[in-house]
Short mmCIF file of C-alpha atoms and ligand atoms in Angstrom, two decimals:
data_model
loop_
_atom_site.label_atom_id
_atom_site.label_comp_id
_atom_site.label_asym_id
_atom_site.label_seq_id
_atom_site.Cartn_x
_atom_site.Cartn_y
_atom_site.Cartn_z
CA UNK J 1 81.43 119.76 98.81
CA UNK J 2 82.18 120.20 95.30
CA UNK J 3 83.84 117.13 93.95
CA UNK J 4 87.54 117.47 92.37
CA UNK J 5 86.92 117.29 88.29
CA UNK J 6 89.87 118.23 85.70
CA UNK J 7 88.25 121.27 85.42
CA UNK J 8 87.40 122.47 88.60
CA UNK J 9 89.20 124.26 91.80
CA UNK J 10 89.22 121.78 93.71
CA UNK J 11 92.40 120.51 93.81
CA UNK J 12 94.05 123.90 93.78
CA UNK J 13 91.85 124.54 96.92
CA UNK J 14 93.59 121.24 98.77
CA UNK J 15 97.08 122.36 97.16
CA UNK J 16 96.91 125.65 98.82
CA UNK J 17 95.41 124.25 102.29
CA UNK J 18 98.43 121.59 102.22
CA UNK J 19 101.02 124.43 101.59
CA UNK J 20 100.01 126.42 104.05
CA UNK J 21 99.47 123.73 107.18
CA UNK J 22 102.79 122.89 109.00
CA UNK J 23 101.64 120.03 110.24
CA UNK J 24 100.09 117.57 107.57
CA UNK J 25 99.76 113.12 108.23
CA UNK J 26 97.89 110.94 105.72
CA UNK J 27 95.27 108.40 106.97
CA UNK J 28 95.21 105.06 104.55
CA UNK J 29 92.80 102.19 104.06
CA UNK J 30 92.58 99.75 100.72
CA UNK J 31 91.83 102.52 98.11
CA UNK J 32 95.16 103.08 98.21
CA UNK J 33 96.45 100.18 97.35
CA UNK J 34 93.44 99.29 94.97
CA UNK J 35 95.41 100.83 91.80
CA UNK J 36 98.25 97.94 92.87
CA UNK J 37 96.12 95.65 91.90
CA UNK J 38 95.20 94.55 95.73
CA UNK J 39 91.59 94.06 95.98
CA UNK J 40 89.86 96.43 99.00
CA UNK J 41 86.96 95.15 101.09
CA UNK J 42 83.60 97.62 100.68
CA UNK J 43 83.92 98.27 97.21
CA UNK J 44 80.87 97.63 95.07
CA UNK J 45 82.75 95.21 93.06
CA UNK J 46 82.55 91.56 93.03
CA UNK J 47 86.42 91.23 93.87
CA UNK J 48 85.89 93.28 96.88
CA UNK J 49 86.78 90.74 99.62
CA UNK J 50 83.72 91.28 101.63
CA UNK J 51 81.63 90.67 98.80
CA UNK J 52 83.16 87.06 98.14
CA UNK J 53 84.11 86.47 101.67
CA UNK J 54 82.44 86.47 105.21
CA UNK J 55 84.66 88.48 107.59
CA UNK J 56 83.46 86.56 110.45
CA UNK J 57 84.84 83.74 109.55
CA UNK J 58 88.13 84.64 108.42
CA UNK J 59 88.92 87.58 110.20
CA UNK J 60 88.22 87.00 113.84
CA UNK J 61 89.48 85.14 116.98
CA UNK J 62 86.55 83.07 116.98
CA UNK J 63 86.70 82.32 113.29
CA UNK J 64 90.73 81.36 113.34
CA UNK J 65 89.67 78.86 116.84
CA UNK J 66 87.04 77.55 114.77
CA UNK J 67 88.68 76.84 111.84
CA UNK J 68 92.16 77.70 112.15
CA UNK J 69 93.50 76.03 108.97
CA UNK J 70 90.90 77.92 106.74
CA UNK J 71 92.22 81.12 108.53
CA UNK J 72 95.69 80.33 107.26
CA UNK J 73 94.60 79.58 103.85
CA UNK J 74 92.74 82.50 103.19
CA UNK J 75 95.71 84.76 104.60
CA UNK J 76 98.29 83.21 102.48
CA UNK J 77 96.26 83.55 99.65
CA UNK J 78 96.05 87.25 100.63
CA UNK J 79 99.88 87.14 100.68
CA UNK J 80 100.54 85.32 97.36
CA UNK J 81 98.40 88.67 96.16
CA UNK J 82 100.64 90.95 97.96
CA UNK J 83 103.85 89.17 96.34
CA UNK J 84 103.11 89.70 93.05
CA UNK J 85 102.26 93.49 93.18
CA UNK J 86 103.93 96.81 93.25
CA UNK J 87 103.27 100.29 94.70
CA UNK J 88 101.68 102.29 92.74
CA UNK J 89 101.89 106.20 92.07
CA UNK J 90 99.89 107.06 95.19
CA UNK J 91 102.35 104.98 97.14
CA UNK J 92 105.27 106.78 95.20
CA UNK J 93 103.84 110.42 96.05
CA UNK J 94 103.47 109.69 99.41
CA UNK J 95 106.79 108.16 99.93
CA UNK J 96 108.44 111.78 98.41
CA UNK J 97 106.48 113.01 101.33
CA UNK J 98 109.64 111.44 103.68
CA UNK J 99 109.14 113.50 106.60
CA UNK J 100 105.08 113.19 106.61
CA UNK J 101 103.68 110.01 108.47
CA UNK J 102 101.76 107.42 107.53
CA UNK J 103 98.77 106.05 109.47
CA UNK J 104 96.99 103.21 107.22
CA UNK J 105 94.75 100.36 108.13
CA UNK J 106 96.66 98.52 104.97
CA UNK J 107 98.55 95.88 106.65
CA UNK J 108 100.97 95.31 103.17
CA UNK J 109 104.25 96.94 103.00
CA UNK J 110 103.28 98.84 99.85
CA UNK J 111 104.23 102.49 101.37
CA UNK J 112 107.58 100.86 102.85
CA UNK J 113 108.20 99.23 99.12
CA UNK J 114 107.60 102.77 97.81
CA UNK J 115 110.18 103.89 99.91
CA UNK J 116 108.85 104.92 103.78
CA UNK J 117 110.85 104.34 106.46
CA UNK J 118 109.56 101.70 108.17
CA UNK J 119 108.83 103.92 111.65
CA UNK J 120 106.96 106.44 109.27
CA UNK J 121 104.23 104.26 108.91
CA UNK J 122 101.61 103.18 111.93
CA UNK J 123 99.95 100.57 110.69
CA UNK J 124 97.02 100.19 112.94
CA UNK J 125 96.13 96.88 111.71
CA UNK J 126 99.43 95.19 111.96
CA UNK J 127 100.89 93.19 109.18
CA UNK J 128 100.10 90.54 107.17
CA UNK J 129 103.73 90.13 106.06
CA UNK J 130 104.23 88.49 110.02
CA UNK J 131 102.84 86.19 111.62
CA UNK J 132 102.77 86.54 115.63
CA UNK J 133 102.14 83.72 118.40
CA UNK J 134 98.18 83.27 119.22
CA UNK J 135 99.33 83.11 123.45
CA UNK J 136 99.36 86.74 124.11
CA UNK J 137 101.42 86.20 126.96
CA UNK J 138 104.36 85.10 124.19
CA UNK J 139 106.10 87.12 122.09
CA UNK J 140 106.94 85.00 119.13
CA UNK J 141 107.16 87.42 115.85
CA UNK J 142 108.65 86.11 112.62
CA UNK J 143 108.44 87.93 109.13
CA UNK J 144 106.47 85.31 106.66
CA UNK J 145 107.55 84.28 102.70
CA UNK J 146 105.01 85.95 100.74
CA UNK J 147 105.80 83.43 97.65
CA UNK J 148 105.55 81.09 100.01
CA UNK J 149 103.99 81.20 103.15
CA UNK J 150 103.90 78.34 105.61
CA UNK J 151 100.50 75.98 106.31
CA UNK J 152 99.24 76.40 109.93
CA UNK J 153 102.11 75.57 112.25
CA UNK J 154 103.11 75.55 116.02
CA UNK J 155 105.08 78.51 117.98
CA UNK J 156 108.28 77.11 118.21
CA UNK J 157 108.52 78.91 121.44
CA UNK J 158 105.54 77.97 123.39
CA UNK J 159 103.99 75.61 121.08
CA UNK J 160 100.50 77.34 120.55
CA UNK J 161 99.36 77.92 117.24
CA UNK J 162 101.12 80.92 114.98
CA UNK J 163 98.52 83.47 112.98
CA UNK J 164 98.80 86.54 111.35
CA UNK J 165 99.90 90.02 112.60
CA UNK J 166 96.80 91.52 111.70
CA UNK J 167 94.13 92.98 114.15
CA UNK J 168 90.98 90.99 113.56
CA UNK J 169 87.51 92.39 114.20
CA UNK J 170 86.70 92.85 117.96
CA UNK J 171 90.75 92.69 119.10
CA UNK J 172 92.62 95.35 120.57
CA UNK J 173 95.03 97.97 117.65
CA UNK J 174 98.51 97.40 118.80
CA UNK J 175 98.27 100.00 121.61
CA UNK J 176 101.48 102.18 121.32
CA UNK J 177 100.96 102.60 117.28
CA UNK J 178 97.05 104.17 118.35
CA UNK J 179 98.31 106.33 121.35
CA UNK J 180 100.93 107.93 118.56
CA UNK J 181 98.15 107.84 115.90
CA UNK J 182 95.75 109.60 118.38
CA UNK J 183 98.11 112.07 119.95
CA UNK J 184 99.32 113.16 115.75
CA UNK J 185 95.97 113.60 114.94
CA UNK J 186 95.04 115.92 117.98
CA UNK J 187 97.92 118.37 116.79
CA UNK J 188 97.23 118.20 113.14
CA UNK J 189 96.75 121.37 111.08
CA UNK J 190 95.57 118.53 107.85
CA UNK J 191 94.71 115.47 107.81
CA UNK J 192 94.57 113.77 104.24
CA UNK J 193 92.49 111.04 104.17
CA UNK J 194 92.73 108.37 100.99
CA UNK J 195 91.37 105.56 100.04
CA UNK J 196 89.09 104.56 103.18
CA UNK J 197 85.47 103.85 103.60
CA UNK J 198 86.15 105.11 107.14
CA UNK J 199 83.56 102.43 108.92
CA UNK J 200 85.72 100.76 110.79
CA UNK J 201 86.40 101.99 114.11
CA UNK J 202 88.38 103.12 116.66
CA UNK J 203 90.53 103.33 113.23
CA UNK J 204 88.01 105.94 111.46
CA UNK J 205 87.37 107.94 114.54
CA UNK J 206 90.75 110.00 114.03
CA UNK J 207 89.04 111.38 111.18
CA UNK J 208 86.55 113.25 113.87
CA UNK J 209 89.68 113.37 116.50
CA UNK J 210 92.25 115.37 114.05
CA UNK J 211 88.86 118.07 113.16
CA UNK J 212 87.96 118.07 116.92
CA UNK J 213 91.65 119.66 117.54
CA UNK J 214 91.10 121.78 114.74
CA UNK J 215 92.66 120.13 111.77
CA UNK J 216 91.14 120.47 108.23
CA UNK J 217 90.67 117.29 106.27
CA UNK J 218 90.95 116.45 102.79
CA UNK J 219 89.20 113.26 101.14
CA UNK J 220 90.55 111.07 98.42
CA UNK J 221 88.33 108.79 96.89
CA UNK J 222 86.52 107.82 93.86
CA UNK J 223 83.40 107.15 95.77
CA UNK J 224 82.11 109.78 98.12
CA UNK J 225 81.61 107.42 101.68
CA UNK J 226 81.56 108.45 105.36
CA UNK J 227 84.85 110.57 105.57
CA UNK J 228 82.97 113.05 103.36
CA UNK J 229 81.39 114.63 106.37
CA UNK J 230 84.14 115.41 107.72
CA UNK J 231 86.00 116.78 104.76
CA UNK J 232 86.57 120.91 103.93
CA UNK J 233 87.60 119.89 100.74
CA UNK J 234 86.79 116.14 98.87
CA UNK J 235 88.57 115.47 95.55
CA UNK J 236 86.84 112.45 93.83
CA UNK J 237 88.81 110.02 92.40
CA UNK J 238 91.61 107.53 92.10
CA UNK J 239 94.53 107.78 94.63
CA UNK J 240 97.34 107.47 91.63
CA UNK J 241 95.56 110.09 89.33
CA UNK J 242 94.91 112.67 92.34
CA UNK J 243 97.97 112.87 94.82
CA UNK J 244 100.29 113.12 91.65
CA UNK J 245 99.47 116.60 91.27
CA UNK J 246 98.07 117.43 94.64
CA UNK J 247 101.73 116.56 95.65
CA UNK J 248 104.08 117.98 93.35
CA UNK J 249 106.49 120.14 94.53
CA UNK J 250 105.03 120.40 97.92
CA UNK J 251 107.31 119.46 101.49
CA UNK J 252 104.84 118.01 103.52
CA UNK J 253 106.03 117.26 107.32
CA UNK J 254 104.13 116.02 110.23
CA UNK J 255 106.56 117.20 112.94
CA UNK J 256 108.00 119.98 111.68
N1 LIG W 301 91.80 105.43 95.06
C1 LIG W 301 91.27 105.92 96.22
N2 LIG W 301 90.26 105.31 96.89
C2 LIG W 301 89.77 104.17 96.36
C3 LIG W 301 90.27 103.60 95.16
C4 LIG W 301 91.32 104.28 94.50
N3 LIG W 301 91.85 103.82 93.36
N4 LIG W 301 89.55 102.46 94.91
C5 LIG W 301 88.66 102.33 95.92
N5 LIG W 301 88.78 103.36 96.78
C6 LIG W 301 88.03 103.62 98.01
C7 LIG W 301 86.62 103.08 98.06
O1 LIG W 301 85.73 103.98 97.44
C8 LIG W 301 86.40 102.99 99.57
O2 LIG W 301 85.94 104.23 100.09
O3 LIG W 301 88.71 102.97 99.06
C9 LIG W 301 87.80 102.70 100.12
C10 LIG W 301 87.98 101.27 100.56
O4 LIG W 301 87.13 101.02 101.65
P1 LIG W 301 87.20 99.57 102.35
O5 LIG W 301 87.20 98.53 101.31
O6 LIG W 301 86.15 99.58 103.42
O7 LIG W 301 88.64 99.54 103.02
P2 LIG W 301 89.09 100.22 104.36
O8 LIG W 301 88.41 101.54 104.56
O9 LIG W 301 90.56 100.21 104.35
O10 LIG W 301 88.57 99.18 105.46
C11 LIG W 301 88.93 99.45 106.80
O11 LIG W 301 88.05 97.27 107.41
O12 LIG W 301 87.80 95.02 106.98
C12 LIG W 301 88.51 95.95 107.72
O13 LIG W 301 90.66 95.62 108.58
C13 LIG W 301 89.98 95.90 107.39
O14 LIG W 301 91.57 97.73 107.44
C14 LIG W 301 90.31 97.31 106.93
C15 LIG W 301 89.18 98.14 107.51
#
């Protein structure tokens, strides 16, 4: 696959394959919101969070039972990151894309911010700006302050303990938001994928599911990881300096 450079075809390739697929959804993960300022979890830098962090205990049931109020913590230390950043141009670009949909593994609000409507956006690993009852069989939901989120606290409904709306390793995706994510990416005619080591599954399988139904995939990412396989055409390189002008001027829609 040759890489996208300033002086190479690359990107006129992908600009040509978007403008000529009716069908088109973008498929997320932390690259995206790495130019933001938000730090993403594989990269080999020493903010990435799994480099400074063990996942398994912070981002598990086991780990939040365990330890519940270091859980919390680290969460609303996520979130005090989340409140003091913006979109950024890949955001933007995206958002211009209003009738194209949106299926990230982010769980900020930073294509929302940008300006996607809220149901253009399945965010297959919930939402950090929530927090949810841990009693499946309860429904408590309430939307968190990200300048100041609350210490670990009670359900005020049932009384078990309240966590984040985020999917943690070995739970369930919020099953309506995959059926729609699965069923879009089966009648795809592109699929562009950005920012997303694409290791974490079921999330990264739709990246095999959209080119098993014959979709064509484009990769965006400075760093050439798994989704590369499965690209026709891989553009190396930053979210905000690529979709600028691998965007401009097109109308992108994912139900046309
Ligand atoms: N523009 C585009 N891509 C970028 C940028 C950028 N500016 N900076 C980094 N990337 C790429 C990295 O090269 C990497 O391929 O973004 C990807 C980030 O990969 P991960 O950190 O693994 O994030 P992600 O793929 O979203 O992780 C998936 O893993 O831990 C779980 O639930 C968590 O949703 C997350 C899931």
């Amino acid at each position: 696959m040759e890489p996208y450079s300033d002086n190479n075809d690359g990107l006129l390739q992908a600009r040509e394959l978007l403008a000529r697929s009716q069908r088109v959804a973008a498929f997320s993960g932390a690259g995206l919101s790495a130019e933001s300022g938000l730090a993403t979890f594989r990269d080999p830098d020493p903010d990435a969070l799994w480099s400074r962090f063990d996942p398994t205990e912070l981002a598990s049931v086991d780990a939040f039972e365990a330890n519940p109020e270091r859980v919390i913590e680290w969460y609303n230390w996520r979130r005090s990151m989340l409140a003091g950043v913006r979109p950024n141009a890949a955001h933007r670009v995206l958002a211009a894309q209003s009738r194209m949909i949106q299926i990230t593994q982010n769980v900020d609000n930073l294509l929302e911010q940008a300006g996607v409507a809220p149901k253009q956006v399945y965010h297959l690993h919930g939402s950090i700006l929530h927090d949810i009852c841990h009693n499946s069989a309860c429904d408590y939901r309430e939307l968190v302050q990200l300048e100041n989120p609350s210490p670990l606290r009670d359900c005020p409904r049932c009384g078990a303990r309240l966590r984040p709306a985020v999917v943690w390793f070995g739970e369930n995706l919020p099953a309506k938001t995959w059926y729609r994510a699965q069923q879009l990416c089966a009648e795809l005619d592109c699929l562009l994928v950005v920012g997303t080591s694409a290791t974490v599954y079921p999330a990264a399988g739709l990246i095999t599911l959209a080119r098993q139904y014959g979709s064509s995939v484009i990769v965006v990412d400075p760093n050439a990881g798994e989704a590369r396989y499965a690209a026709d055409i891989y553009l190396a390189g930053a979210a905000g300096r690529i979709l600028p002008p691998l965007l401009a001027g097109l109308d992108l829609a994912s139900n046309p």
